[in-house]
CSV table of C-alpha atoms in Angstrom, one decimal:
chain,number,residue,atom,x,y,z
A,276,TYR,CA,5.6,11.8,4.0
A,277,THR,CA,6.3,13.9,7.1
A,278,ILE,CA,4.0,11.7,9.2
A,279,LEU,CA,5.8,8.5,8.0
A,280,LYS,CA,9.2,10.1,8.8
A,281,THR,CA,8.4,11.4,12.2
A,282,GLU,CA,6.1,8.7,13.5
A,283,ASN,CA,5.9,4.9,13.6
A,284,THR,CA,2.4,5.0,12.3
A,285,THR,CA,-0.3,3.5,10.0
A,286,ILE,CA,-2.3,5.5,7.5
A,287,ALA,CA,-5.7,5.1,5.7
A,288,LEU,CA,-5.6,7.0,2.4
A,289,GLN,CA,-9.2,7.4,1.3
A,290,GLY,CA,-10.3,8.4,-2.1
A,291,ASP,CA,-12.6,7.4,-5.0
A,292,TYR,CA,-11.4,5.4,-8.0
A,293,GLY,CA,-8.9,7.5,-10.0
A,294,ALA,CA,-8.5,10.1,-7.2
A,295,GLY,CA,-4.7,9.7,-7.2
A,296,LYS,CA,-4.1,7.4,-4.2
A,297,SER,CA,-1.5,5.3,-6.0
A,298,SER,CA,0.2,8.4,-7.4
A,299,ILE,CA,0.5,9.9,-4.0
A,300,CYS,CA,2.0,6.7,-2.5
A,301,ARG,CA,4.5,6.6,-5.3
A,302,MET,CA,5.4,10.2,-4.8
A,303,VAL,CA,6.0,9.6,-1.1
A,304,SER,CA,8.2,6.6,-2.0
A,305,SER,CA,10.2,8.7,-4.5
A,306,LEU,CA,10.7,11.4,-1.9
A,307,SER,CA,11.9,8.9,0.7
A,308,PHE,CA,14.4,7.4,-1.9
A,309,LYS,CA,15.6,10.9,-2.9
A,310,ASP,CA,16.1,11.9,0.8
A,311,GLN,CA,17.8,8.6,1.5
A,312,TYR,CA,15.4,8.1,4.4
A,313,PRO,CA,15.5,4.6,5.8
A,314,LEU,CA,12.0,3.5,4.6
A,315,LEU,CA,11.5,0.5,2.4
A,316,PHE,CA,8.3,0.7,0.3
A,317,THR,CA,6.5,-2.2,-1.2
A,318,GLU,CA,3.2,-2.1,-3.0
A,319,VAL,CA,0.6,-4.9,-2.8
A,320,SER,CA,-2.5,-4.9,-5.1
A,321,CYS,CA,-5.4,-7.0,-3.8
A,322,TRP,CA,-7.5,-6.7,-7.0
A,323,GLY,CA,-9.5,-9.7,-8.0
A,324,PHE,CA,-8.7,-12.1,-5.2
A,325,GLU,CA,-11.4,-14.4,-3.8
A,326,ASP,CA,-9.2,-16.0,-1.1
A,327,PRO,CA,-8.2,-13.7,1.7
A,328,GLN,CA,-5.6,-16.1,3.0
A,329,ARG,CA,-3.8,-15.8,-0.3
A,330,VAL,CA,-3.8,-12.0,0.1
A,331,GLN,CA,-2.3,-12.3,3.6
A,332,GLU,CA,0.4,-14.6,2.3
A,333,ILE,CA,1.2,-12.2,-0.6
A,334,ILE,CA,1.4,-9.2,1.7
A,335,LEU,CA,4.0,-11.0,3.9
A,336,GLU,CA,5.9,-12.3,0.9
A,337,HIS,CA,6.2,-8.7,-0.4
A,338,VAL,CA,7.6,-7.6,3.0
A,339,LEU,CA,10.2,-10.5,2.8
A,340,ASP,CA,11.1,-9.6,-0.8
A,341,ILE,CA,11.8,-5.9,0.0
A,342,VAL,CA,13.9,-6.8,3.1
A,343,ASN,CA,15.8,-9.5,1.2
A,344,ASP,CA,16.9,-6.8,-1.2
A,345,GLU,CA,18.8,-5.3,1.7
A,346,VAL,CA,20.0,-8.3,3.5
A,347,ASP,CA,19.8,-12.1,3.1
A,348,CYS,CA,16.8,-13.4,5.1
A,349,LEU,CA,16.5,-16.9,3.7
A,350,ASN,CA,15.8,-18.3,7.2
A,351,LEU,CA,12.7,-16.1,7.4
A,352,ARG,CA,11.0,-17.4,4.2
A,353,SER,CA,8.7,-19.6,6.3
A,354,ILE,CA,7.0,-16.6,7.9
A,355,PRO,CA,4.0,-16.4,5.5
A,356,SER,CA,3.1,-20.1,5.8
A,357,SER,CA,3.9,-20.2,9.5
A,358,TYR,CA,1.7,-17.1,10.1
A,359,LEU,CA,-1.3,-18.7,8.4
A,360,GLN,CA,-0.7,-22.0,10.2
A,361,ALA,CA,-0.6,-20.1,13.5
A,362,MET,CA,-3.9,-18.4,12.6
A,363,LYS,CA,-5.5,-21.7,12.0
A,364,GLY,CA,-4.4,-23.5,15.1
A,365,HIS,CA,-3.1,-27.0,15.2
A,366,SER,CA,-4.5,-30.5,15.6
A,367,GLY,CA,-3.2,-34.0,14.9
A,368,ILE,CA,0.2,-35.6,15.1
A,369,ILE,CA,1.9,-33.7,12.3
A,370,ASP,CA,0.5,-30.4,13.6
A,371,SER,CA,1.7,-31.3,17.1
A,372,ILE,CA,5.2,-31.7,15.7
A,373,LEU,CA,5.0,-28.3,14.0
A,374,THR,CA,3.9,-26.8,17.3
A,375,LEU,CA,7.2,-27.9,18.8
A,376,THR,CA,9.1,-26.0,16.1
A,377,THR,CA,8.5,-22.6,14.5
A,378,ALA,CA,4.7,-22.9,14.5
A,379,ARG,CA,4.7,-22.7,18.4
A,380,ARG,CA,4.8,-18.9,17.9
A,381,SER,CA,1.7,-16.8,17.9
A,382,PRO,CA,0.8,-14.9,14.6
A,383,VAL,CA,2.3,-11.7,15.8
A,384,GLU,CA,5.4,-13.5,17.0
A,385,GLN,CA,5.8,-15.0,13.5
A,386,ILE,CA,5.8,-11.5,11.9
A,387,SER,CA,8.0,-10.1,14.7
A,388,ARG,CA,10.8,-12.4,13.5
A,389,LEU,CA,11.5,-9.6,11.0
A,390,SER,CA,12.2,-7.0,13.8
A,391,PRO,CA,15.8,-8.0,14.6
A,392,VAL,CA,16.7,-7.9,11.0
A,393,LEU,CA,15.2,-4.5,10.3
A,394,LYS,CA,16.7,-3.1,13.5
A,395,ALA,CA,20.1,-4.4,12.4
A,396,ILE,CA,20.0,-2.6,9.1
A,397,GLY,CA,18.3,0.5,10.5
A,398,LYS,CA,15.3,0.3,8.2
A,399,ARG,CA,11.5,0.3,8.4
A,400,VAL,CA,9.1,-1.3,6.0
A,401,VAL,CA,6.1,0.7,4.6
A,402,ILE,CA,3.5,-1.6,2.9
A,403,VAL,CA,1.2,0.2,0.5
A,404,ILE,CA,-2.0,-2.0,0.3
A,405,GLU,CA,-4.2,-1.1,-2.6
A,406,ASP,CA,-7.5,-2.4,-4.2
A,407,LEU,CA,-9.0,-4.1,-1.2
A,408,ASP,CA,-12.3,-2.8,-2.5
A,409,ARG,CA,-11.9,-4.5,-5.9
A,410,ASN,CA,-11.9,-8.2,-5.1
A,411,GLY,CA,-14.5,-11.0,-5.3
A,412,LYS,CA,-17.9,-10.5,-3.8
A,413,HIS,CA,-17.3,-13.3,-1.2
A,414,PHE,CA,-14.0,-11.8,-0.1
A,415,ASP,CA,-13.8,-11.6,3.7
A,416,LEU,CA,-12.1,-8.4,4.8
A,417,SER,CA,-12.0,-9.5,8.5
A,418,SER,CA,-8.9,-11.7,8.0
A,419,ILE,CA,-7.1,-8.8,6.3
A,420,GLN,CA,-8.1,-6.5,9.1
A,421,SER,CA,-6.7,-9.1,11.5
A,422,LEU,CA,-3.4,-9.2,9.7
A,423,LEU,CA,-3.1,-5.4,9.7
A,424,ILE,CA,-3.7,-5.4,13.4
A,425,GLN,CA,-0.9,-7.9,13.9
A,426,LEU,CA,1.4,-5.8,11.6
A,427,LYS,CA,0.6,-2.7,13.6
A,428,GLN,CA,2.2,-4.4,16.7
A,429,VAL,CA,5.6,-4.7,14.9
A,430,GLU,CA,7.5,-1.5,15.5
A,431,GLU,CA,9.5,-1.7,12.3
A,432,ILE,CA,6.5,-2.2,10.0
A,433,GLN,CA,4.1,0.5,8.8
A,434,PHE,CA,1.4,0.5,6.2
A,435,ILE,CA,-0.7,2.8,4.0
A,436,LEU,CA,-4.1,1.4,3.3
A,437,ALA,CA,-5.3,3.1,0.0
A,438,ILE,CA,-9.0,2.4,-0.2
A,439,ALA,CA,-12.4,3.9,-1.1
A,440,PRO,CA,-14.2,5.9,1.6
A,441,GLU,CA,-17.2,3.6,1.6
A,442,GLN,CA,-15.3,0.4,2.2
A,443,GLN,CA,-16.6,-1.6,5.2
A,444,ILE,CA,-13.4,-1.8,7.4
A,445,ASP,CA,-12.7,-0.3,10.8
A,446,PHE,CA,-10.2,2.4,9.8
A,447,LEU,CA,-10.0,3.8,13.3
A,448,LYS,CA,-9.1,0.5,14.8
A,449,ILE,CA,-6.2,-0.3,12.4
A,450,CYS,CA,-5.0,3.2,11.3
A,451,ASP,CA,-3.5,6.0,13.4
A,452,HIS,CA,-4.2,8.6,10.7
A,453,VAL,CA,-7.0,8.9,8.1
A,454,GLU,CA,-6.3,11.1,5.2
A,455,SER,CA,-8.9,11.9,2.5
A,456,ILE,CA,-8.3,13.0,-1.1
A,457,PRO,CA,-10.9,15.6,-2.1
A,458,LYS,CA,-12.3,15.8,-5.5
A,459,LEU,CA,-10.7,18.4,-7.7
A,460,PRO,CA,-12.9,21.0,-9.4
A,461,ARG,CA,-13.1,20.4,-13.2
A,462,VAL,CA,-11.2,23.7,-13.9
A,463,ASP,CA,-8.3,22.7,-11.6
A,464,THR,CA,-8.1,19.3,-13.3
A,465,LEU,CA,-8.0,21.0,-16.7
A,466,ASN,CA,-5.3,23.4,-15.5
A,467,ILE,CA,-3.1,20.5,-14.4
A,468,ILE,CA,-3.6,18.7,-17.8
A,469,LYS,CA,-2.8,22.0,-19.6
A,470,THR,CA,0.4,22.5,-17.7
A,471,ALA,CA,1.5,18.9,-18.3
A,472,ARG,CA,0.6,19.2,-22.0
A,473,ASP,CA,2.4,22.5,-22.4
A,474,GLU,CA,5.6,21.0,-20.9
A,475,LEU,CA,5.4,18.0,-23.2
A,476,LEU,CA,4.9,20.2,-26.3
A,477,LYS,CA,8.1,21.9,-25.5
A,478,THR,CA,9.9,18.7,-26.4
A,479,ILE,CA,8.0,18.0,-29.6
A,480,PRO,CA,9.0,19.9,-32.8
A,481,ALA,CA,6.1,21.9,-34.2
A,482,GLY,CA,6.8,20.4,-37.7
A,483,ILE,CA,5.7,16.9,-36.7
A,484,GLN,CA,2.4,17.9,-35.2
A,485,LEU,CA,-0.4,16.5,-37.4
A,486,ASP,CA,-3.2,18.8,-36.3
A,487,GLN,CA,-3.5,22.3,-35.0
A,488,LEU,CA,-3.9,22.1,-31.2
A,489,GLU,CA,-6.5,24.3,-29.6
A,490,GLU,CA,-6.2,25.8,-26.1
A,491,ILE,CA,-7.8,23.5,-23.5
A,492,LEU,CA,-9.2,26.5,-21.5
A,493,SER,CA,-9.9,28.7,-24.5
A,494,ASP,CA,-13.6,28.9,-23.6
A,495,PRO,CA,-14.3,28.8,-19.8
A,496,SER,CA,-18.0,28.9,-20.5
A,497,ASP,CA,-17.8,25.3,-21.7
A,498,LEU,CA,-16.7,24.1,-18.2
A,499,ARG,CA,-19.3,22.4,-16.1
A,500,TYR,CA,-18.7,22.5,-12.3
A,501,ASN,CA,-21.4,20.1,-11.3
């Protein structure tokens, strides 16, 4: 959270499945909202996609949606399709006509059309991109990496890439910071569960409990630390 507040930066948040990447991102978003800090968070899940172009489009659509919640940006709704068109290049009569209009811009120029709007409202967008490591086996990460490189050039847009450590993507090229979530020892995990359960039990009358609850940590010898 401190990094996002003080720097115009991009972050790779590495951790295994279930390590808490999503929870950390949501906590950061909640802290930003509580502090009334000018960061607009949007979450994008890439789970199950086969077409990387569709993922690029969805990421840009999420950015537009979160900005549109702050200010009308109807005239920017063409950014996702125009970005993809700019990435493909143009040929033929129809494409030549498009080249004379909005599609003349380069990919990064298409995304940069958001900059004046974000500057005017004094906000920055933080895109939380999750589940890139849970899509189809033929999914091409290079196009997503290209989009992230383009996004990085827009001053008012930041992103957090929540991903598994073994994913084949050039973190150092697209992220200014790489943060890893270490595995918690079993005893620490149980202590967290116990604390949460104890707090919940305070709100549940003892008379409606169906079974006698035993202490989670009553027998430390049962714990396995491997």
